[in-house]
């Protein structure tokens, strides 16, 4: 229970830093692309670790691996942009489902997040 609590606190810390920095959904997508060093569209655990350095969050390797495993919804050992976004910002899952039902691409979904973010302000 305590380990899960620490993982949730760390995810909240990520969310808080992203919001405090004023990152838009466009910025999150660009950050994801920057973390993806081999440009395969997926984040490995090593690539994901860079997120914490980028956001200046001190985290141990074990906790980083636990968060990565939690975000890796399909269990393939990598995280795509959708998994990262939904894992960090669960409220966006609804927008993803609507756009997927409409047959929109991930890039179009990403644009929809930006529009939603602007309307919410």
Rosetta silent file (secondary structure, phi, psi, omega in degrees, C-alpha in Angstrom):
SEQUENCE: XXXXXXXXXXXXXXXXXXXXXXXXXXXXXXXXXXXXXXXXXXXXXXXXXXXXXXXXXXXXXXXXXXXXXXXXXXXXXXXXXXXXXXXXXXXXXXXXXXXXXXXXXXXXXXXXXXXXXXXXX
SCORE:     score description
SCORE:     0.000 S_00000001
   1 L     0.000  -45.163 -177.879    0.000    0.000    0.000 S_00000001
   2 H   -65.913  -37.201  178.807    2.774    2.479    0.943 S_00000001
   3 H   -64.527  -40.798  178.724    4.700    1.766   -2.261 S_00000001
   4 H   -65.578  -36.566  177.637    1.603    2.451   -4.321 S_00000001
   5 H   -61.451  -43.199  178.253    1.089    5.663   -2.368 S_00000001
   6 H   -62.977  -39.990  178.851    4.628    6.787   -3.265 S_00000001
   7 H   -63.181  -43.670  179.443    4.000    6.006   -6.935 S_00000001
   8 H   -65.214  -39.333  176.702    0.802    8.071   -6.887 S_00000001
   9 H   -62.443  -39.564  179.588    2.578   10.964   -5.170 S_00000001
  10 H   -66.649  -42.042  176.341    5.269   10.865   -7.853 S_00000001
  11 H   -62.364  -40.166  176.276    2.666   10.909  -10.639 S_00000001
  12 H   -63.076  -38.127  177.840    0.983   13.856   -8.910 S_00000001
  13 H   -62.564  -42.275  177.202    4.369   15.579   -8.733 S_00000001
  14 H   -60.705  -50.704  179.978    4.802   15.101  -12.495 S_00000001
  15 H   -56.596  -46.754 -179.222    1.321   16.491  -13.165 S_00000001
  16 H   -59.976  -44.133 -179.009    1.936   19.467  -10.877 S_00000001
  17 H   -67.210  -37.664  177.776    5.245   20.324  -12.533 S_00000001
  18 H   -64.067  -45.278 -179.676    3.758   20.034  -16.010 S_00000001
  19 H   -67.337  -45.906 -179.235    0.849   22.310  -15.046 S_00000001
  20 H   -62.212  -33.752  179.040    3.034   24.797  -13.142 S_00000001
  21 L   -75.507  -10.032  179.048    5.385   25.053  -16.110 S_00000001
  22 L    76.255   22.635  179.136    2.386   25.944  -18.271 S_00000001
  23 L   -63.936  134.908  173.918    2.937   23.070  -20.686 S_00000001
  24 L   -93.284  170.284  173.822    0.221   22.732  -23.299 S_00000001
  25 H   -57.440  -34.419  175.172   -0.727   19.421  -24.935 S_00000001
  26 H   -59.619  -44.647  179.976    1.501   20.493  -27.851 S_00000001
  27 H   -62.138  -40.285  179.443    4.382   20.861  -25.411 S_00000001
  28 H   -62.804  -40.594  179.301    3.698   17.416  -23.944 S_00000001
  29 H   -66.573  -42.382  177.816    3.816   15.850  -27.391 S_00000001
  30 H   -63.900  -38.965  177.149    7.069   17.667  -28.192 S_00000001
  31 H   -62.206  -43.917  178.636    8.485   16.548  -24.834 S_00000001
  32 H   -59.430  -46.688  179.928    7.505   12.966  -25.650 S_00000001
  33 H   -62.369  -36.601  178.063    9.206   13.220  -29.048 S_00000001
  34 H   -67.206  -38.683  178.671   12.338   14.642  -27.375 S_00000001
  35 H   -67.284  -29.891 -177.545   12.434   11.763  -24.879 S_00000001
  36 L   -77.725   80.562 -173.710   12.123    9.256  -27.751 S_00000001
  37 L   -62.700  -36.890 -178.125   15.829    9.202  -28.620 S_00000001
  38 L   -90.814    1.859  174.062   15.662    6.435  -31.236 S_00000001
  39 L    57.406   36.899  176.965   12.546    7.988  -32.856 S_00000001
  40 L   -94.341    2.011  179.150   10.563    4.737  -32.923 S_00000001
  41 L    83.124    5.538 -178.442    7.472    6.428  -31.464 S_00000001
  42 L  -133.477  150.365  175.501    7.823    4.510  -28.189 S_00000001
  43 E  -103.700  127.799  170.396    9.615    5.171  -24.918 S_00000001
  44 L   -82.506  173.231  177.773   11.830    2.525  -23.385 S_00000001
  45 H   -60.115  -42.895  179.414   12.489    2.576  -19.650 S_00000001
  46 H   -62.731  -40.352  177.962   15.816    4.360  -20.233 S_00000001
  47 H   -66.882  -39.478 -179.993   14.124    7.005  -22.391 S_00000001
  48 H   -63.488  -36.179  179.190   11.359    7.399  -19.796 S_00000001
  49 H   -56.337  -31.777 -179.007   13.949    8.019  -17.044 S_00000001
  50 H   -63.410  -25.191  178.640   14.936   11.204  -18.868 S_00000001
  51 H   -58.307  -42.762 -177.530   11.468   12.648  -18.086 S_00000001
  52 H   -68.612  -36.260  175.671   12.361   12.903  -14.412 S_00000001
  53 H   -66.793  -42.284 -179.768   15.652   14.631  -15.169 S_00000001
  54 H   -60.811  -41.389 -179.246   13.862   17.021  -17.508 S_00000001
  55 L   -89.463    2.452  179.519   11.279   17.891  -14.832 S_00000001
  56 L    56.622   46.785  176.646   13.961   17.911  -12.099 S_00000001
  57 L  -108.486  121.134  177.939   12.221   15.210  -10.060 S_00000001
  58 L   -81.169  125.468 -177.100   14.507   13.055   -7.941 S_00000001
  59 L  -150.466  142.158  177.666   13.403    9.442   -8.150 S_00000001
  60 L   -77.766  162.087 -179.427   15.056    6.085   -7.585 S_00000001
  61 H   -61.573  -38.098 -178.884   15.419    3.472  -10.314 S_00000001
  62 H   -64.956  -45.929  179.645   12.964    1.112   -8.616 S_00000001
  63 H   -65.505  -40.103  177.992   10.213    3.738   -8.374 S_00000001
  64 H   -59.758  -44.637  179.352   10.849    4.846  -11.960 S_00000001
  65 H   -64.089  -37.149  178.915   10.493    1.233  -13.128 S_00000001
  66 H   -67.135  -41.990  178.505    7.253    0.830  -11.138 S_00000001
  67 H   -65.788  -43.290  178.249    5.747    3.976  -12.657 S_00000001
  68 H   -57.737  -47.514 -179.853    6.867    2.871  -16.115 S_00000001
  69 H   -61.530  -37.527  179.260    5.253   -0.548  -15.620 S_00000001
  70 H   -67.699  -38.597  179.735    2.014    1.101  -14.468 S_00000001
  71 H   -74.589  -25.464 -179.024    1.923    3.381  -17.530 S_00000001
  72 L   -76.392   76.143 -172.599    2.732    0.482  -19.878 S_00000001
  73 L   -59.877  -34.984 -177.358   -0.928   -0.505  -20.228 S_00000001
  74 L   -90.500   -3.566  176.199   -0.352   -3.145  -22.910 S_00000001
  75 L    70.142   19.851 -177.320    2.631   -4.718  -21.110 S_00000001
  76 L   -85.342   -2.482  179.457    4.907   -4.564  -24.162 S_00000001
  77 L    86.517    9.561  176.097    7.818   -2.974  -22.290 S_00000001
  78 L  -140.388  163.217  177.930    7.420    0.401  -23.983 S_00000001
  79 E  -122.737  125.191  172.993    5.152    3.410  -23.540 S_00000001
  80 L   -91.128  173.686 -175.300    3.469    5.144  -26.446 S_00000001
  81 H   -59.827  -40.742 -179.168    2.226    8.729  -26.231 S_00000001
  82 H   -62.337  -44.806  179.195   -1.342    7.656  -25.470 S_00000001
  83 H   -61.203  -42.142 -179.697   -0.255    5.422  -22.585 S_00000001
  84 H   -65.945  -45.478 -177.617    1.859    8.204  -21.111 S_00000001
  85 H   -64.622  -48.027 -178.884   -0.845   10.829  -21.490 S_00000001
  86 H   -66.688  -36.958  178.792   -3.663    8.682  -20.101 S_00000001
  87 H   -67.093  -36.577 -178.739   -1.461    7.428  -17.259 S_00000001
  88 H   -88.183  -33.959 -176.768   -0.439   10.913  -16.214 S_00000001
  89 L  -130.345   75.140 -174.498   -3.657   12.749  -17.055 S_00000001
  90 H   -54.673  -26.477 -179.725   -6.536   10.228  -16.791 S_00000001
  91 H   -62.774  -24.065 -179.650   -9.144   12.892  -17.627 S_00000001
  92 H   -77.031  -10.023 -179.611   -7.843   12.918  -21.208 S_00000001
  93 H   -58.997  -37.749 -179.961   -8.852    9.268  -21.666 S_00000001
  94 H   -62.447  -43.724  178.777  -12.387   10.376  -22.568 S_00000001
  95 H   -63.509  -41.889  177.749  -11.108   12.633  -25.362 S_00000001
  96 H   -60.005  -44.294 -179.252   -8.938    9.798  -26.685 S_00000001
  97 H   -63.078  -43.121  179.445  -11.908    7.424  -26.749 S_00000001
  98 H   -62.740  -45.677 -178.943  -14.083    9.931  -28.619 S_00000001
  99 H   -68.042  -37.374  178.197  -11.427   10.663  -31.197 S_00000001
 100 H   -65.859  -39.559  178.235  -10.590    7.000  -31.666 S_00000001
 101 H   -63.603  -30.640  178.591  -14.291    6.251  -32.184 S_00000001
 102 L   -84.539   -0.747  177.228  -14.327    8.959  -34.856 S_00000001
 103 L    77.055   23.212 -178.437  -11.329    7.298  -36.544 S_00000001
 104 L   -84.082  148.206  179.414   -8.957   10.188  -35.965 S_00000001
 105 L   -72.877  167.207  178.080   -5.192    9.681  -35.987 S_00000001
 106 H   -60.963  -37.808  178.434   -2.998   10.213  -32.940 S_00000001
 107 H   -63.145  -41.568  178.042   -1.794   13.515  -34.448 S_00000001
 108 H   -67.234  -38.260  177.058   -5.423   14.642  -34.814 S_00000001
 109 H   -62.311  -44.379  178.251   -6.136   13.495  -31.270 S_00000001
 110 H   -57.411  -42.899  177.065   -3.135   15.494  -30.095 S_00000001
 111 H   -63.866  -35.691  177.662   -4.570   18.583  -31.839 S_00000001
 112 H   -64.542  -36.193  175.759   -7.889   17.928  -30.113 S_00000001
 113 H   -61.696  -43.099 -178.185   -6.158   18.020  -26.726 S_00000001
 114 H   -63.346  -42.498  178.983   -4.703   21.411  -27.567 S_00000001
 115 H   -63.482  -43.864  178.920   -8.120   22.753  -28.577 S_00000001
 116 H   -61.044  -41.889 -179.721   -9.686   21.343  -25.382 S_00000001
 117 H   -62.469  -42.962 -179.254   -6.910   22.923  -23.304 S_00000001
 118 H   -66.710  -38.821  179.943   -7.469   26.351  -24.906 S_00000001
 119 H   -68.035  -31.065 -177.805  -11.241   26.177  -24.389 S_00000001
 120 H   -74.362  -18.244 -177.331  -10.772   25.272  -20.722 S_00000001
 121 L   -82.578    0.000    0.000   -8.736   28.407  -20.030 S_00000001
